[in-house]
GROMACS .gro file of C-alpha atoms in nm:
model
  496
    1MET     CA    1   8.389  12.642  10.015
    2VAL     CA    2   8.427  12.831  10.343
    3ASN     CA    3   8.770  12.964  10.445
    4VAL     CA    4   8.830  12.887  10.815
    5LEU     CA    5   9.131  12.910  11.051
    6VAL     CA    6   9.232  12.606  11.253
    7LYS     CA    7   9.441  12.674  11.564
    8TRP     CA    8   9.682  12.400  11.668
    9GLN     CA    9   9.991  12.419  11.893
   10GLY     CA   10  10.009  12.799  11.872
   11LYS     CA   11   9.982  12.811  11.492
   12LYS     CA   12   9.690  12.898  11.266
   13TYR     CA   13   9.623  12.709  10.944
   14GLU     CA   14   9.400  12.838  10.663
   15VAL     CA   15   9.170  12.567  10.530
   16ASP     CA   16   8.914  12.582  10.252
   17ALA     CA   17   8.640  12.372  10.410
   18ASP     CA   18   8.426  12.189  10.155
   19ILE     CA   19   8.089  12.187  10.333
   20THR     CA   20   7.950  11.938  10.079
   21MET     CA   21   8.187  11.669  10.212
   22PRO     CA   22   8.171  11.487  10.550
   23GLY     CA   23   8.397  11.563  10.846
   24GLU     CA   24   8.644  11.291  10.747
   25TYR     CA   25   8.741  11.491  10.438
   26PHE     CA   26   8.811  11.802  10.651
   27LYS     CA   27   9.029  11.591  10.881
   28ALA     CA   28   9.223  11.466  10.578
   29GLN     CA   29   9.295  11.828  10.482
   30LEU     CA   30   9.433  11.897  10.830
   31PHE     CA   31   9.642  11.580  10.814
   32SER     CA   32   9.810  11.711  10.497
   33LEU     CA   33   9.886  12.041  10.672
   34THR     CA   34   9.989  11.925  11.020
   35GLY     CA   35  10.084  11.559  10.995
   36VAL     CA   36   9.833  11.472  11.270
   37ALA     CA   37   9.653  11.156  11.162
   38PRO     CA   38   9.270  11.189  11.140
   39GLU     CA   39   9.230  10.928  11.414
   40ARG     CA   40   9.426  11.150  11.656
   41GLN     CA   41   9.244  11.475  11.578
   42LYS     CA   42   8.993  11.633  11.816
   43ILE     CA   43   8.833  11.932  11.643
   44LEU     CA   44   8.600  12.143  11.853
   45VAL     CA   45   8.297  12.274  11.667
   46LYS     CA   46   7.953  12.400  11.756
   47GLY     CA   47   7.771  12.123  11.940
   48GLY     CA   48   8.080  11.928  12.045
   49GLN     CA   49   8.352  11.740  11.857
   50LEU     CA   50   8.379  11.695  11.477
   51LYS     CA   51   8.316  11.335  11.378
   52ASP     CA   52   8.400  11.153  11.055
   53ASP     CA   53   8.036  11.150  10.945
   54THR     CA   54   7.952  11.505  11.057
   55ASP     CA   55   7.749  11.698  10.800
   56MET     CA   56   7.972  12.005  10.748
   57SER     CA   57   7.685  12.202  10.593
   58GLN     CA   58   7.499  12.192  10.926
   59LEU     CA   59   7.779  12.353  11.128
   60GLY     CA   60   7.706  12.706  11.011
   61LEU     CA   61   8.072  12.780  10.941
   62LYS     CA   62   8.155  13.142  10.862
   63GLU     CA   63   8.444  13.301  10.673
   64ASN     CA   64   8.763  13.324  10.887
   65GLN     CA   65   8.596  13.143  11.176
   66ILE     CA   66   8.855  13.000  11.419
   67LEU     CA   67   8.836  12.630  11.510
   68MET     CA   68   9.048  12.457  11.774
   69MET     CA   69   9.225  12.125  11.708
   70ILE     CA   70   9.381  11.904  11.973
   71GLY     CA   71   9.612  11.617  11.876
   72THR     CA   72   9.973  11.513  11.848
   73VAL     CA   73  10.188  11.368  11.572
   74GLY     CA   74  10.290  11.017  11.656
   75GLU     CA   75  10.220  10.648  11.623
   76LEU     CA   76   9.865  10.540  11.693
   77LEU     CA   77   9.793  10.310  11.981
   78LYS     CA   78   9.699   9.957  11.879
   79GLU     CA   79   9.332   9.870  11.902
   80PRO     CA   80   9.228   9.601  12.148
   81THR     CA   81   9.194   9.248  12.016
   82GLN     CA   82   8.845   9.181  11.882
   83PRO     CA   83   8.645   8.895  12.036
   84VAL     CA   84   8.589   8.582  11.828
   85LYS     CA   85   8.280   8.594  11.606
   86PHE     CA   86   8.094   8.302  11.452
   87VAL     CA   87   7.967   8.317  11.093
   88GLU     CA   88   7.602   8.334  11.197
   89ASP     CA   89   7.683   8.646  11.401
   90MET     CA   90   7.870   8.823  11.118
   91SER     CA   91   7.739   9.095  10.892
   92GLU     CA   92   7.756   9.053  10.512
   93ASN     CA   93   8.076   9.259  10.502
   94GLU     CA   94   8.235   9.052  10.779
   95VAL     CA   95   8.151   8.732  10.593
   96ALA     CA   96   8.310   8.879  10.278
   97GLN     CA   97   8.624   8.953  10.479
   98ALA     CA   98   8.631   8.600  10.623
   99LEU     CA   99   8.613   8.458  10.271
  100SER     CA  100   8.898   8.692  10.165
  101ILE     CA  101   8.687   8.879   9.909
  102PRO     CA  102   8.884   9.205   9.871
  103ALA     CA  103   8.736   9.538   9.968
  104GLY     CA  104   8.640   9.806   9.718
  105LEU     CA  105   8.692  10.183   9.721
  106THR     CA  106   8.411  10.428   9.785
  107ASN     CA  107   8.331  10.669   9.502
  108LEU     CA  108   8.383  11.022   9.638
  109GLY     CA  109   8.225  11.193   9.339
  110ASN     CA  110   8.350  11.096   8.992
  111THR     CA  111   8.654  10.917   9.138
  112CYS     CA  112   8.586  10.582   8.967
  113TYR     CA  113   8.885  10.648   8.733
  114MET     CA  114   9.108  10.655   9.042
  115ASN     CA  115   8.944  10.358   9.217
  116ALA     CA  116   8.972  10.132   8.911
  117THR     CA  117   9.337  10.218   8.849
  118LEU     CA  118   9.442  10.166   9.211
  119GLN     CA  119   9.274   9.824   9.226
  120CYS     CA  120   9.478   9.711   8.923
  121LEU     CA  121   9.806   9.853   9.057
  122LYS     CA  122   9.737   9.676   9.388
  123ALA     CA  123   9.772   9.347   9.196
  124ILE     CA  124  10.148   9.415   9.162
  125PRO     CA  125  10.311   9.286   9.484
  126GLU     CA  126  10.647   9.445   9.399
  127LEU     CA  127  10.486   9.791   9.425
  128LYS     CA  128  10.347   9.713   9.768
  129SER     CA  129  10.684   9.578   9.885
  130ALA     CA  130  10.871   9.886   9.761
  131MET     CA  131  10.627  10.122   9.935
  132GLU     CA  132  10.654   9.930  10.263
  133LYS     CA  133  11.033   9.977  10.259
  134HIS     CA  134  10.994  10.349  10.191
  135SER     CA  135  10.917  10.593  10.473
  136VAL     CA  136  10.816  10.959  10.477
  137ALA     CA  137  10.894  11.196  10.763
  138ARG     CA  138  10.598  11.328  10.962
  139GLY     CA  139  10.488  11.671  10.851
  140GLN     CA  140  10.626  11.615  10.498
  141THR     CA  141  10.515  11.895  10.266
  142ASP     CA  142  10.587  11.719   9.935
  143ALA     CA  143  10.240  11.627   9.805
  144ARG     CA  144  10.378  11.348   9.583
  145ALA     CA  145  10.563  11.188   9.874
  146ASN     CA  146  10.246  11.211  10.081
  147MET     CA  147  10.054  11.052   9.793
  148VAL     CA  148  10.276  10.744   9.806
  149GLU     CA  149  10.266  10.729  10.186
  150SER     CA  150   9.886  10.753  10.189
  151LEU     CA  151   9.864  10.491   9.912
  152LYS     CA  152  10.065  10.254  10.130
  153GLY     CA  153   9.815  10.306  10.411
  154LEU     CA  154   9.522  10.274  10.172
  155PHE     CA  155   9.643   9.937  10.041
  156LYS     CA  156   9.679   9.819  10.400
  157GLN     CA  157   9.322   9.930  10.476
  158LEU     CA  158   9.194   9.743  10.171
  159ASN     CA  159   9.370   9.425  10.284
  160GLU     CA  160   9.224   9.447  10.635
  161SER     CA  161   8.873   9.572  10.557
  162GLY     CA  162   8.567   9.375  10.456
  163GLU     CA  163   8.374   9.677  10.335
  164GLY     CA  164   8.425   9.977  10.110
  165VAL     CA  165   8.714  10.207  10.205
  166PRO     CA  166   8.678  10.584  10.139
  167PRO     CA  167   9.016  10.711  10.001
  168PHE     CA  168   8.979  11.064  10.147
  169VAL     CA  169   9.344  11.115  10.243
  170PHE     CA  170   9.489  10.983   9.918
  171LEU     CA  171   9.246  11.192   9.712
  172GLN     CA  172   9.340  11.505   9.906
  173PHE     CA  173   9.712  11.459   9.829
  174LEU     CA  174   9.639  11.364   9.467
  175ARG     CA  175   9.457  11.692   9.408
  176GLN     CA  176   9.736  11.885   9.577
  177ALA     CA  177  10.003  11.722   9.360
  178TYR     CA  178   9.798  11.733   9.037
  179PRO     CA  179   9.539  12.016   9.050
  180ARG     CA  180   9.377  11.909   8.723
  181PHE     CA  181   9.225  11.612   8.907
  182ALA     CA  182   9.041  11.871   9.118
  183GLU     CA  183   8.874  12.040   8.822
  184GLN     CA  184   8.509  12.131   8.876
  185ASP     CA  185   8.229  12.048   8.635
  186SER     CA  186   8.083  12.392   8.558
  187GLN     CA  187   7.781  12.241   8.383
  188HIS     CA  188   7.668  11.978   8.634
  189GLY     CA  189   7.851  12.085   8.951
  190GLY     CA  190   8.091  11.878   9.160
  191TYR     CA  191   8.420  11.733   9.040
  192ARG     CA  192   8.475  11.639   8.675
  193GLN     CA  193   8.524  11.286   8.551
  194GLN     CA  194   8.890  11.222   8.467
  195ASP     CA  195   9.086  10.996   8.231
  196ALA     CA  196   9.200  10.666   8.387
  197ASP     CA  197   9.492  10.632   8.144
  198GLU     CA  198   9.624  10.977   8.239
  199PHE     CA  199   9.591  10.893   8.608
  200TRP     CA  200   9.770  10.558   8.552
  201SER     CA  201  10.063  10.741   8.389
  202GLU     CA  202  10.081  11.003   8.666
  203MET     CA  203  10.079  10.729   8.932
  204LEU     CA  204  10.376  10.551   8.775
  205THR     CA  205  10.564  10.882   8.741
  206THR     CA  206  10.493  10.966   9.106
  207LEU     CA  207  10.597  10.622   9.232
  208ASP     CA  208  10.915  10.636   9.024
  209GLN     CA  209  11.009  10.985   9.152
  210VAL     CA  210  10.927  10.926   9.518
  211LEU     CA  211  11.067  10.574   9.555
  212GLY     CA  212  11.376  10.681   9.362
  213LYS     CA  213  11.465  10.931   9.635
  214ASP     CA  214  11.593  10.641   9.844
  215GLY     CA  215  11.908  10.650   9.632
  216SER     CA  216  11.824  10.340   9.428
  217VAL     CA  217  11.987  10.317   9.087
  218SER     CA  218  11.667  10.163   8.949
  219THR     CA  219  11.323  10.194   9.106
  220VAL     CA  220  11.053   9.929   9.116
  221VAL     CA  221  10.887  10.106   8.822
  222ASP     CA  222  11.212  10.099   8.623
  223LYS     CA  223  11.271   9.731   8.692
  224HIS     CA  224  10.928   9.575   8.677
  225MET     CA  225  10.709   9.810   8.470
  226SER     CA  226  10.943   9.978   8.218
  227GLY     CA  227  11.094   9.841   7.899
  228ARG     CA  228  11.335   9.974   7.639
  229MET     CA  229  11.241  10.057   7.282
  230VAL     CA  230  11.467  10.093   6.975
  231THR     CA  231  11.325  10.321   6.706
  232THR     CA  232  11.471  10.343   6.353
  233TRP     CA  233  11.391  10.614   6.095
  234LYS     CA  234  11.457  10.551   5.725
  235CYS     CA  235  11.375  10.768   5.424
  236ASP     CA  236  11.271  10.570   5.115
  237GLU     CA  237  11.321  10.881   4.899
  238ALA     CA  238  11.688  10.889   4.998
  239PRO     CA  239  11.812  10.526   4.987
  240ASP     CA  240  12.176  10.632   5.036
  241GLU     CA  241  12.094  10.815   5.359
  242GLU     CA  242  12.196  10.619   5.668
  243PRO     CA  243  11.900  10.521   5.892
  244THR     CA  244  11.897  10.691   6.231
  245GLU     CA  245  11.836  10.499   6.551
  246ARG     CA  246  11.734  10.595   6.904
  247GLN     CA  247  11.676  10.400   7.226
  248GLU     CA  248  11.435  10.517   7.493
  249PRO     CA  249  11.240  10.371   7.784
  250PHE     CA  250  10.867  10.301   7.772
  251ARG     CA  251  10.603  10.219   8.033
  252LYS     CA  252  10.318  10.118   7.808
  253LEU     CA  253  10.233  10.004   7.457
  254ASN     CA  254   9.960  10.184   7.265
  255CYS     CA  255   9.691   9.999   7.073
  256ILE     CA  256   9.590  10.224   6.782
  257ILE     CA  257   9.229  10.167   6.676
  258ASP     CA  258   9.097  10.227   6.324
  259LYS     CA  259   8.871  10.041   6.080
  260SER     CA  260   9.138   9.782   6.000
  261VAL     CA  261   9.210   9.684   6.363
  262ASN     CA  262   9.014   9.391   6.503
  263TYR     CA  263   9.272   9.239   6.739
  264LEU     CA  264   9.510   9.378   6.998
  265SER     CA  265   9.822   9.264   6.812
  266GLN     CA  266   9.714   9.462   6.504
  267GLY     CA  267   9.667   9.778   6.709
  268ILE     CA  268  10.005   9.739   6.881
  269LYS     CA  269  10.177   9.697   6.545
  270LYS     CA  270  10.015  10.019   6.418
  271GLY     CA  271  10.145  10.198   6.724
  272LEU     CA  272  10.501  10.080   6.657
  273GLU     CA  273  10.512  10.163   6.286
  274GLU     CA  274  10.426  10.503   6.138
  275VAL     CA  275  10.526  10.750   5.867
  276ILE     CA  276  10.637  11.098   5.977
  277GLU     CA  277  10.754  11.403   5.785
  278LYS     CA  278  11.083  11.568   5.879
  279HIS     CA  279  11.377  11.750   5.720
  280SER     CA  280  11.623  11.544   5.518
  281GLU     CA  281  11.981  11.671   5.510
  282THR     CA  282  12.049  11.459   5.202
  283LEU     CA  283  11.755  11.595   5.000
  284GLY     CA  284  11.762  11.945   5.148
  285ARG     CA  285  11.386  11.941   5.205
  286ASN     CA  286  11.115  11.774   5.409
  287ALA     CA  287  11.052  11.408   5.327
  288ASP     CA  288  10.858  11.110   5.457
  289TYR     CA  289  11.041  10.884   5.700
  290LYS     CA  290  10.919  10.543   5.806
  291SER     CA  291  10.952  10.496   6.179
  292VAL     CA  292  10.975  10.138   6.308
  293SER     CA  293  11.001  10.067   6.681
  294ARG     CA  294  11.099   9.733   6.831
  295ILE     CA  295  11.133   9.626   7.194
  296ALA     CA  296  11.485   9.561   7.325
  297ARG     CA  297  11.386   9.493   7.687
  298LEU     CA  298  11.054   9.362   7.819
  299PRO     CA  299  10.928   9.437   8.172
  300GLU     CA  300  10.769   9.182   8.401
  301TYR     CA  301  10.444   9.383   8.399
  302LEU     CA  302  10.332   9.518   8.062
  303THR     CA  303  10.069   9.792   8.037
  304VAL     CA  304   9.872   9.824   7.712
  305THR     CA  305   9.641  10.123   7.659
  306TYR     CA  306   9.370  10.147   7.395
  307ASN     CA  307   9.343  10.476   7.202
  308ARG     CA  308   8.964  10.487   7.222
  309PHE     CA  309   8.910  10.863   7.246
  310PHE     CA  310   8.949  11.133   6.979
  311TRP     CA  311   8.865  11.503   6.967
  312LYS     CA  312   8.534  11.562   6.790
  313ALA     CA  313   8.551  11.929   6.695
  314SER     CA  314   8.188  11.956   6.584
  315GLU     CA  315   8.070  11.876   6.938
  316SER     CA  316   8.383  11.989   7.129
  317ILE     CA  317   8.413  11.656   7.309
  318ASP     CA  318   8.654  11.364   7.339
  319ALA     CA  319   8.436  11.110   7.162
  320LYS     CA  320   8.480  10.736   7.207
  321ILE     CA  321   8.560  10.467   6.950
  322VAL     CA  322   8.340  10.175   7.056
  323LYS     CA  323   8.471   9.934   6.790
  324SER     CA  324   8.541   9.579   6.910
  325VAL     CA  325   8.911   9.500   6.956
  326LYS     CA  326   8.965   9.148   7.086
  327PHE     CA  327   9.245   9.096   7.338
  328PRO     CA  328   9.386   8.759   7.454
  329LEU     CA  329   9.422   8.618   7.804
  330ASP     CA  330   9.770   8.501   7.697
  331LEU     CA  331   9.979   8.750   7.496
  332ASP     CA  332  10.298   8.678   7.301
  333VAL     CA  333  10.480   9.000   7.204
  334SER     CA  334  10.791   8.842   7.049
  335GLU     CA  335  10.688   8.971   6.704
  336PHE     CA  336  10.739   9.326   6.835
  337CYS     CA  337  11.090   9.262   6.970
  338THR     CA  338  11.430   9.321   6.813
  339PRO     CA  339  11.586   9.019   6.638
  340GLU     CA  340  11.859   9.019   6.905
  341LEU     CA  341  11.607   8.991   7.190
  342VAL     CA  342  11.407   8.722   7.009
  343GLU     CA  343  11.722   8.511   6.976
  344LYS     CA  344  11.814   8.559   7.344
  345MET     CA  345  11.462   8.457   7.452
  346ARG     CA  346  11.453   8.138   7.244
  347PRO     CA  347  11.576   7.890   7.515
  348ALA     CA  348  11.344   8.032   7.782
  349ARG     CA  349  11.047   8.027   7.543
  350LEU     CA  350  11.115   7.663   7.458
  351HIS     CA  351  11.135   7.576   7.828
  352LEU     CA  352  10.810   7.757   7.904
  353ARG     CA  353  10.632   7.565   7.627
  354GLU     CA  354  10.762   7.238   7.773
  355ILE     CA  355  10.621   7.335   8.111
  356GLU     CA  356  10.281   7.418   7.962
  357ASP     CA  357  10.274   7.097   7.755
  358LYS     CA  358  10.353   6.894   8.068
  359LYS     CA  359  10.072   7.061   8.263
  360ALA     CA  360   9.827   6.998   7.978
  361HIS     CA  361   9.932   6.632   7.968
  362GLU     CA  362   9.882   6.596   8.345
  363ARG     CA  363   9.536   6.750   8.321
  364LYS     CA  364   9.448   6.506   8.043
  365LEU     CA  365   9.561   6.206   8.249
  366ALA     CA  366   9.372   6.330   8.554
  367LYS     CA  367   9.055   6.370   8.347
  368LYS     CA  368   9.090   6.017   8.209
  369GLY     CA  369   9.141   5.888   8.561
  370GLN     CA  370   8.810   6.042   8.666
  371ASN     CA  371   8.635   5.883   8.369
  372ALA     CA  372   8.806   5.543   8.396
  373GLU     CA  373   8.684   5.277   8.149
  374PRO     CA  374   8.634   4.907   8.236
  375GLU     CA  375   8.959   4.708   8.214
  376ALA     CA  376   8.852   4.521   7.898
  377GLU     CA  377   8.782   4.847   7.714
  378LYS     CA  378   9.108   5.009   7.825
  379LYS     CA  379   9.307   4.770   7.608
  380ASP     CA  380   9.156   4.925   7.297
  381MET     CA  381   9.243   5.280   7.399
  382ASP     CA  382   9.533   5.466   7.242
  383VAL     CA  383   9.832   5.511   7.469
  384ASP     CA  384   9.900   5.873   7.563
  385VAL     CA  385  10.255   5.977   7.492
  386LYS     CA  386  10.409   6.208   7.750
  387PRO     CA  387  10.550   6.527   7.595
  388GLU     CA  388  10.920   6.488   7.538
  389ALA     CA  389  11.133   6.716   7.757
  390SER     CA  390  11.477   6.842   7.661
  391SER     CA  391  11.758   6.620   7.794
  392ALA     CA  392  11.964   6.902   7.949
  393PRO     CA  393  11.829   7.093   8.253
  394PHE     CA  394  11.719   7.447   8.173
  395GLU     CA  395  11.939   7.732   8.291
  396LEU     CA  396  11.833   8.094   8.244
  397SER     CA  397  12.103   8.300   8.074
  398PRO     CA  398  12.324   8.514   8.305
  399GLU     CA  399  12.207   8.828   8.124
  400PHE     CA  400  11.843   8.764   8.212
  401LYS     CA  401  11.935   8.653   8.564
  402ALA     CA  402  12.108   8.984   8.624
  403ASP     CA  403  11.815   9.184   8.487
  404ASP     CA  404  11.575   9.184   8.783
  405GLY     CA  405  11.215   9.249   8.674
  406CYS     CA  406  11.249   9.159   8.306
  407ASN     CA  407  11.048   8.910   8.100
  408PRO     CA  408  11.286   8.654   7.939
  409THR     CA  409  11.018   8.483   7.725
  410GLY     CA  410  10.799   8.757   7.575
  411MET     CA  411  10.492   8.562   7.689
  412TYR     CA  412  10.238   8.723   7.922
  413GLU     CA  413   9.912   8.647   8.102
  414LEU     CA  414   9.636   8.901   8.165
  415ILE     CA  415   9.586   8.996   8.533
  416GLY     CA  416   9.403   9.331   8.525
  417VAL     CA  417   9.168   9.540   8.311
  418VAL     CA  418   9.038   9.895   8.351
  419THR     CA  419   8.715   9.939   8.156
  420HIS     CA  420   8.507  10.240   8.057
  421ILE     CA  421   8.138  10.254   7.979
  422GLY     CA  422   8.000  10.568   7.817
  423ARG     CA  423   8.040  10.771   7.499
  424THR     CA  424   8.290  11.043   7.599
  425ALA     CA  425   8.611  11.067   7.800
  426ASN     CA  426   8.462  11.316   8.047
  427SER     CA  427   8.156  11.109   8.130
  428GLY     CA  428   8.064  10.746   8.189
  429HIS     CA  429   8.201  10.508   8.447
  430TYR     CA  430   8.527  10.316   8.507
  431MET     CA  431   8.560   9.973   8.666
  432ALA     CA  432   8.847   9.733   8.745
  433TRP     CA  433   8.864   9.359   8.680
  434VAL     CA  434   9.150   9.184   8.863
  435ARG     CA  435   9.238   8.816   8.832
  436LYS     CA  436   9.216   8.600   9.143
  437GLU     CA  437   9.520   8.378   9.177
  438LYS     CA  438   9.446   8.008   9.225
  439GLY     CA  439   9.503   7.900   9.584
  440VAL     CA  440   9.525   8.261   9.704
  441GLY     CA  441   9.251   8.434   9.902
  442GLY     CA  442   8.920   8.269   9.969
  443PRO     CA  443   8.776   7.964   9.790
  444ASP     CA  444   8.645   7.994   9.436
  445PRO     CA  445   8.264   8.006   9.413
  446ALA     CA  446   8.131   7.650   9.411
  447GLY     CA  447   7.893   7.476   9.175
  448ARG     CA  448   7.976   7.665   8.857
  449GLY     CA  449   8.165   7.381   8.686
  450ILE     CA  450   8.424   7.595   8.506
  451PRO     CA  451   8.733   7.419   8.363
  452GLU     CA  452   9.044   7.401   8.579
  453THR     CA  453   9.235   7.611   8.325
  454GLN     CA  454   9.002   7.910   8.374
  455HIS     CA  455   9.037   8.177   8.641
  456TRP     CA  456   8.797   8.371   8.856
  457TRP     CA  457   8.818   8.750   8.853
  458TYR     CA  458   8.721   9.021   9.100
  459LYS     CA  459   8.494   9.282   8.946
  460PHE     CA  460   8.544   9.614   9.127
  461ASP     CA  461   8.254   9.852   9.073
  462ASP     CA  462   8.386  10.109   9.322
  463ASP     CA  463   8.294   9.957   9.661
  464GLU     CA  464   8.077   9.680   9.516
  465VAL     CA  465   8.285   9.366   9.455
  466SER     CA  466   8.167   9.049   9.280
  467MET     CA  467   8.327   8.761   9.089
  468VAL     CA  468   8.323   8.658   8.722
  469THR     CA  469   8.509   8.409   8.501
  470ASP     CA  470   8.746   8.440   8.205
  471ASP     CA  471   8.448   8.429   7.968
  472GLU     CA  472   8.313   8.756   8.109
  473ILE     CA  473   8.655   8.922   8.075
  474LEU     CA  474   8.674   8.838   7.705
  475LYS     CA  475   8.342   9.020   7.656
  476LEU     CA  476   8.512   9.350   7.749
  477CYS     CA  477   8.647   9.392   7.394
  478GLY     CA  478   8.397   9.663   7.296
  479GLY     CA  479   8.155   9.682   7.008
  480GLY     CA  480   7.863   9.844   7.189
  481ASP     CA  481   7.749  10.029   7.499
  482TRP     CA  482   7.907   9.783   7.742
  483HIS     CA  483   8.217   9.800   7.959
  484THR     CA  484   8.512   9.830   7.720
  485ALA     CA  485   8.878   9.759   7.791
  486TYR     CA  486   9.075  10.085   7.814
  487VAL     CA  487   9.389   9.971   7.998
  488THR     CA  488   9.508   9.610   8.023
  489LEU     CA  489   9.780   9.485   8.258
  490TYR     CA  490   9.978   9.175   8.162
  491ARG     CA  491  10.227   8.981   8.376
  492ALA     CA  492  10.518   8.768   8.253
  493LYS     CA  493  10.449   8.396   8.265
  494LYS     CA  494  10.652   8.219   8.529
  495LEU     CA  495  10.937   7.983   8.437
  496GLU     CA  496  10.859   7.713   8.694
   0.00000   0.00000   0.00000
């Protein structure tokens, strides 16, 4: 680091210039201080003007050296319309953009935890919509507000780009708001690897705080990504003692992993039921209390995290549990809900099953139509009976209608996975796997012959993006030195 002074509009700004990073990173630092967008900055250095790809280590910067910046805060001029290009004239990245293959994020030095998380959060359109409605004043000094504003711009870049996008500006504000994500690796140099689950939690907290400043009673995080949990404590040693109950919000479910857990549902149940020791007024001493938590409100988007790391004192590391824990593409969490919520969800669950049965029946008929038998043989075939639908039209209850962003059925489908490969929390590599919606984006890869019921997924390895099927996603359950699910994102199934 070299401490320099940047002179702009009669003021001097102290900047710790990281000479190991390109010029674009230095511009991002000035943007956070002055509000002048990097595209509008003209920074005069030895040999001319600082460019995005300038090697800062070659500038010979000295302590307290004064640099001059020219630029104004304001809206950027629109770029001229690009001429039409034919496919044969396009680069590989331009072809990827034409086919709507989404762009990845460049790894800026152990930032894969951030890249993977952001790609999964980008799959939630309600977040994007809420950020677009929110605005931040130029020159804003609140690092968290600037984080959200830069994330809005970053998502826009990802939608418009056909190649990897370096998240310099967002990373700068992230490290200002949360200095621990700027920790240095004293052993290997550079920035330390961070925990994707911790970053996921901090992102939701930041979005909730910043978007809530608009005066909204409930933010997009409250509505669409937060549920409500009812926890009851009962002491078996004191049967006459009244159970105590508490309600609190939650943003994720934890999957506890031990030798007995082989499936996600088992791990979730362990996370909702535990025995704790606390003081009993009835007994006048400490006693064991059984804590049982049940869900009273389900969000549209449900985050499940896997407790795969534990502190290994003998080696002073956060070691990883690589045990296989199978997770489903379709998740039903009704068994973890309060009896009251289960009863309220019953009509919507029945309706959803009717919809799915109808779709399965239509697929079966379509398949038979493609493999039509000769007329004489058709007479011997069994007649398919169409699933019987309820006589009365379905109407969602007023309570669920009024609760924007809830899940009225308890049934989810997987749309995103953050995986980790490696043996410790502070090493290894994170990746994101995000489901491609049918009929959205470019065409599915041809010639693979996968069933209609399966989905294609985008595999985000930082700025390298490829496609895989459901079968590859189910292999992310762990059990060896392969990419292992660490955070899974589920979305409520649609009632249509």
